[in-house]
PDB file of C-alpha atoms in Angstrom:
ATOM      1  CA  UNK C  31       1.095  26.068  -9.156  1.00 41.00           C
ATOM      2  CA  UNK C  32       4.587  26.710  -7.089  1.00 46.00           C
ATOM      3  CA  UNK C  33       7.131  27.020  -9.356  1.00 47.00           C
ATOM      4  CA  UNK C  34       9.414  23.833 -10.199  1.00 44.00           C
ATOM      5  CA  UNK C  35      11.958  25.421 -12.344  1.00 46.00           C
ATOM      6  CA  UNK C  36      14.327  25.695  -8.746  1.00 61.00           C
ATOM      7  CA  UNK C  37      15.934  22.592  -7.143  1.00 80.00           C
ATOM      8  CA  UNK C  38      14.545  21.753  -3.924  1.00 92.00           C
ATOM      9  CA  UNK C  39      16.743  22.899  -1.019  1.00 95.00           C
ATOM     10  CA  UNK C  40      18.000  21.635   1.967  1.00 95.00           C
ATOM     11  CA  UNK C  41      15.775  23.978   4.145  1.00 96.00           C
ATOM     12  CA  UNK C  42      12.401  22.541   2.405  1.00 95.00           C
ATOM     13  CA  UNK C  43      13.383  19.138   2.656  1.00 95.00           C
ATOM     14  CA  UNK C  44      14.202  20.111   6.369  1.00 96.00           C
ATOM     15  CA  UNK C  45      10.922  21.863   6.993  1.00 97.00           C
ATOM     16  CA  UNK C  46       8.862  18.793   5.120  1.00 94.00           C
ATOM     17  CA  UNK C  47      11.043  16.349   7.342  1.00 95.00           C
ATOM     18  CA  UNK C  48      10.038  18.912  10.653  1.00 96.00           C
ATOM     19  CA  UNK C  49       6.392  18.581   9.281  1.00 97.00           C
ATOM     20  CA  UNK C  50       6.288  14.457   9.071  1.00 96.00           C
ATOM     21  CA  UNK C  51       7.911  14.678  12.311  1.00 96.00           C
ATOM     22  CA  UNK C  52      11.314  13.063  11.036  1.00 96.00           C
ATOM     23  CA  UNK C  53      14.550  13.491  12.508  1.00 96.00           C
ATOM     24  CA  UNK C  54      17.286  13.518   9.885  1.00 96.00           C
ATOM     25  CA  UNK C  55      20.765  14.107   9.956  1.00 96.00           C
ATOM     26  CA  UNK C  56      22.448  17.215   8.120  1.00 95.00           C
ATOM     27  CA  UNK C  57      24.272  14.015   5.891  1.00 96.00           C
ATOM     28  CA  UNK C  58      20.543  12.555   5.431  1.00 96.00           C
ATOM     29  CA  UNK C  59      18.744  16.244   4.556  1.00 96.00           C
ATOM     30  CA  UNK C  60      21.997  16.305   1.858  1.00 94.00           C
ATOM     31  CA  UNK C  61      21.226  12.563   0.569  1.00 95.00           C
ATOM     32  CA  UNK C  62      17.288  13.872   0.092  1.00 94.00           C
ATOM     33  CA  UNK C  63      17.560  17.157  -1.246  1.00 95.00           C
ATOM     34  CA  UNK C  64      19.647  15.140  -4.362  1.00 93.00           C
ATOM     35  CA  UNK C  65      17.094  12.084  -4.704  1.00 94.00           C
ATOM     36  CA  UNK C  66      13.917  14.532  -4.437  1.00 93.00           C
ATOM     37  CA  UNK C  67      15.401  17.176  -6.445  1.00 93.00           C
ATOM     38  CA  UNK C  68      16.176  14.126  -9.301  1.00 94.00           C
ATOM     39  CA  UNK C  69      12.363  13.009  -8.501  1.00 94.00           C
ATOM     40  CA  UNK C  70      10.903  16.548  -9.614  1.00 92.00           C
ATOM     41  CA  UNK C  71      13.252  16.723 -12.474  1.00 93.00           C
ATOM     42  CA  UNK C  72      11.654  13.237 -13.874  1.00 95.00           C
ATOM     43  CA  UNK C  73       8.353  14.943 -12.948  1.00 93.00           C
ATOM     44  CA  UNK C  74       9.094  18.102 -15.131  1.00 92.00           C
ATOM     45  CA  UNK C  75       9.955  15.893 -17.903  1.00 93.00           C
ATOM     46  CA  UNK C  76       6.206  14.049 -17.565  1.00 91.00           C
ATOM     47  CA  UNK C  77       4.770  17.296 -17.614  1.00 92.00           C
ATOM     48  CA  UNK C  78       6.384  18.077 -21.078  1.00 93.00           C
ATOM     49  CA  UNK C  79       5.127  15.277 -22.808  1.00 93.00           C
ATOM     50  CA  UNK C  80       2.356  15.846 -25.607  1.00 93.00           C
ATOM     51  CA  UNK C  81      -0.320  13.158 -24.298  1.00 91.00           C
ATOM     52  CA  UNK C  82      -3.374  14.985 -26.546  1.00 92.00           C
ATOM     53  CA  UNK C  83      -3.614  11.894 -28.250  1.00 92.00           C
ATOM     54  CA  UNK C  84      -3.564   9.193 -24.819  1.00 88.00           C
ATOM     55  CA  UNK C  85      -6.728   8.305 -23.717  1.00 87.00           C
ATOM     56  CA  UNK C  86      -6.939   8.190 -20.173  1.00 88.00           C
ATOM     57  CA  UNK C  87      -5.909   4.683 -18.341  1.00 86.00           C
ATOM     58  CA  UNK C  88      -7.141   3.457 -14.965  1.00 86.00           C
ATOM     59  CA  UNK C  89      -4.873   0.639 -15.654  1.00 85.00           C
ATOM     60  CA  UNK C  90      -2.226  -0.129 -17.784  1.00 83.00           C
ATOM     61  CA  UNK C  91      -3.435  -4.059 -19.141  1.00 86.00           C
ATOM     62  CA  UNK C  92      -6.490  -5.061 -19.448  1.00 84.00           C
ATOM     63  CA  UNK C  93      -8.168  -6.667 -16.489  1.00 83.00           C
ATOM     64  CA  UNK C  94     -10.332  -9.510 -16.071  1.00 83.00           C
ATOM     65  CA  UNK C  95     -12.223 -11.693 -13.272  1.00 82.00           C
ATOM     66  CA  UNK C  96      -9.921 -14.886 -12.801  1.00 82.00           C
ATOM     67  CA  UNK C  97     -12.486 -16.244  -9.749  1.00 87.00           C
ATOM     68  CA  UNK C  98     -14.470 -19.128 -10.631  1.00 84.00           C
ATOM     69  CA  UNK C  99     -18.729 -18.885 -10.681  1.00 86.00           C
ATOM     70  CA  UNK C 100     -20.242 -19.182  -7.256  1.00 86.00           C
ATOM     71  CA  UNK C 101     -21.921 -22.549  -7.852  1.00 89.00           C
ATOM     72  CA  UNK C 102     -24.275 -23.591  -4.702  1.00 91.00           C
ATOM     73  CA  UNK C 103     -22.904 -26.861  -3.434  1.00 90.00           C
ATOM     74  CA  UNK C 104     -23.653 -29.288  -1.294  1.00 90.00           C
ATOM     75  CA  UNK C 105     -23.624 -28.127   2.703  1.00 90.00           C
ATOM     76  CA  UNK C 106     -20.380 -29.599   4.577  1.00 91.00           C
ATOM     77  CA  UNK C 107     -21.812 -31.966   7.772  1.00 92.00           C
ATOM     78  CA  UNK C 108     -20.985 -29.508  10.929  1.00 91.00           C
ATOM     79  CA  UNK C 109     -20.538 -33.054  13.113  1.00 91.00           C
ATOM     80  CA  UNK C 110     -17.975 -33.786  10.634  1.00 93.00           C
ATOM     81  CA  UNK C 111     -16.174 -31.052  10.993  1.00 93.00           C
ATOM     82  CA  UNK C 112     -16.161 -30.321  14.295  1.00 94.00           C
ATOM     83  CA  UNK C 113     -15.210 -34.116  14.497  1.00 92.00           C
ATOM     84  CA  UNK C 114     -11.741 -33.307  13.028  1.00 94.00           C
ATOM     85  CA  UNK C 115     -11.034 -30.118  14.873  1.00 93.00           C
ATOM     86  CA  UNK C 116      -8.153 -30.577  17.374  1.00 93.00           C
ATOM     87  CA  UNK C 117     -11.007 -29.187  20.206  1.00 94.00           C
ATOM     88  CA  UNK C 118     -15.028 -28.424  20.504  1.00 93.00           C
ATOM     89  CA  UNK C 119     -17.281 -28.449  22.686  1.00 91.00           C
ATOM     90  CA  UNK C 120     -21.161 -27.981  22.569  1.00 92.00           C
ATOM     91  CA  UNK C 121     -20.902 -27.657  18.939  1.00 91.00           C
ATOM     92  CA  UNK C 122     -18.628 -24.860  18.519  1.00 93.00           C
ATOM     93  CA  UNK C 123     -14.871 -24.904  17.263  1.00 93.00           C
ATOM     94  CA  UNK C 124     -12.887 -24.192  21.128  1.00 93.00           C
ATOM     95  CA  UNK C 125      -9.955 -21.756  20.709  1.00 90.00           C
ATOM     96  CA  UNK C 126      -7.393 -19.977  22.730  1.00 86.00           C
ATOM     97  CA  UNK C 127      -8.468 -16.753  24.711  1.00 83.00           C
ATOM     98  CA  UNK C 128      -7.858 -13.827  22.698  1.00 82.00           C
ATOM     99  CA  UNK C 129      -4.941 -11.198  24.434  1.00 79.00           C
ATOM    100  CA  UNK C 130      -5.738 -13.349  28.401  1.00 70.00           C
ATOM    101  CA  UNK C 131      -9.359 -12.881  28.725  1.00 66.00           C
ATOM    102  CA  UNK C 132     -11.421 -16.237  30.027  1.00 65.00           C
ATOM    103  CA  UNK C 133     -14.822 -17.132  29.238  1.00 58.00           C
TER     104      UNK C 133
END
């Protein structure tokens, strides 16, 4: 593992920010070399907490299904339907062309 005893520089965040392909300013590379360096401190500080006794999470509260049973009802009468739509034709729903094409 790379050692994170050092701040991170100026140059690395440069060279990360070359690597993502984002331009920053020299005021910019200063501004994230002091929030990422605080970020790695706060991750050094995870690191040296004793968790032997923290079973693993793959979420933090307990989860449950909140959607309803699928209960077979009755079929909705396509006439109907189609009946309230502002436009069909032949028994299909009529929309817009999609990005200019025509049918």
């Amino acid at each position: 593992m790379a050692d994170t005893t050092a701040a991170i520089s100026a140059d690395q965040v440069a060279h990360v920010a070359r690597l993502a392909r984002i331009e920053l300013t020299p005021d910019e590379i200063e501004h994230y070399t002091g929030h990422l360096g605080r970020v790695l401190e706060h991750a050094r500080e995870l690191e040296d907490l004793d968790l032997a006794d923290v079973p693993p999470l793959a979420h933090p509260y307990p989860l449950r299904n909140v959607f309803r049973d699928d209960v077979a009802g009755s079929p909705v009468d396509r006439d109907e339907v189609l009946q309230q739509a502002p436009a069909a034709s032949d028994g299909q729903f009529e929309v817009p062309p999609v990005l200019g094409e025509k049918t």
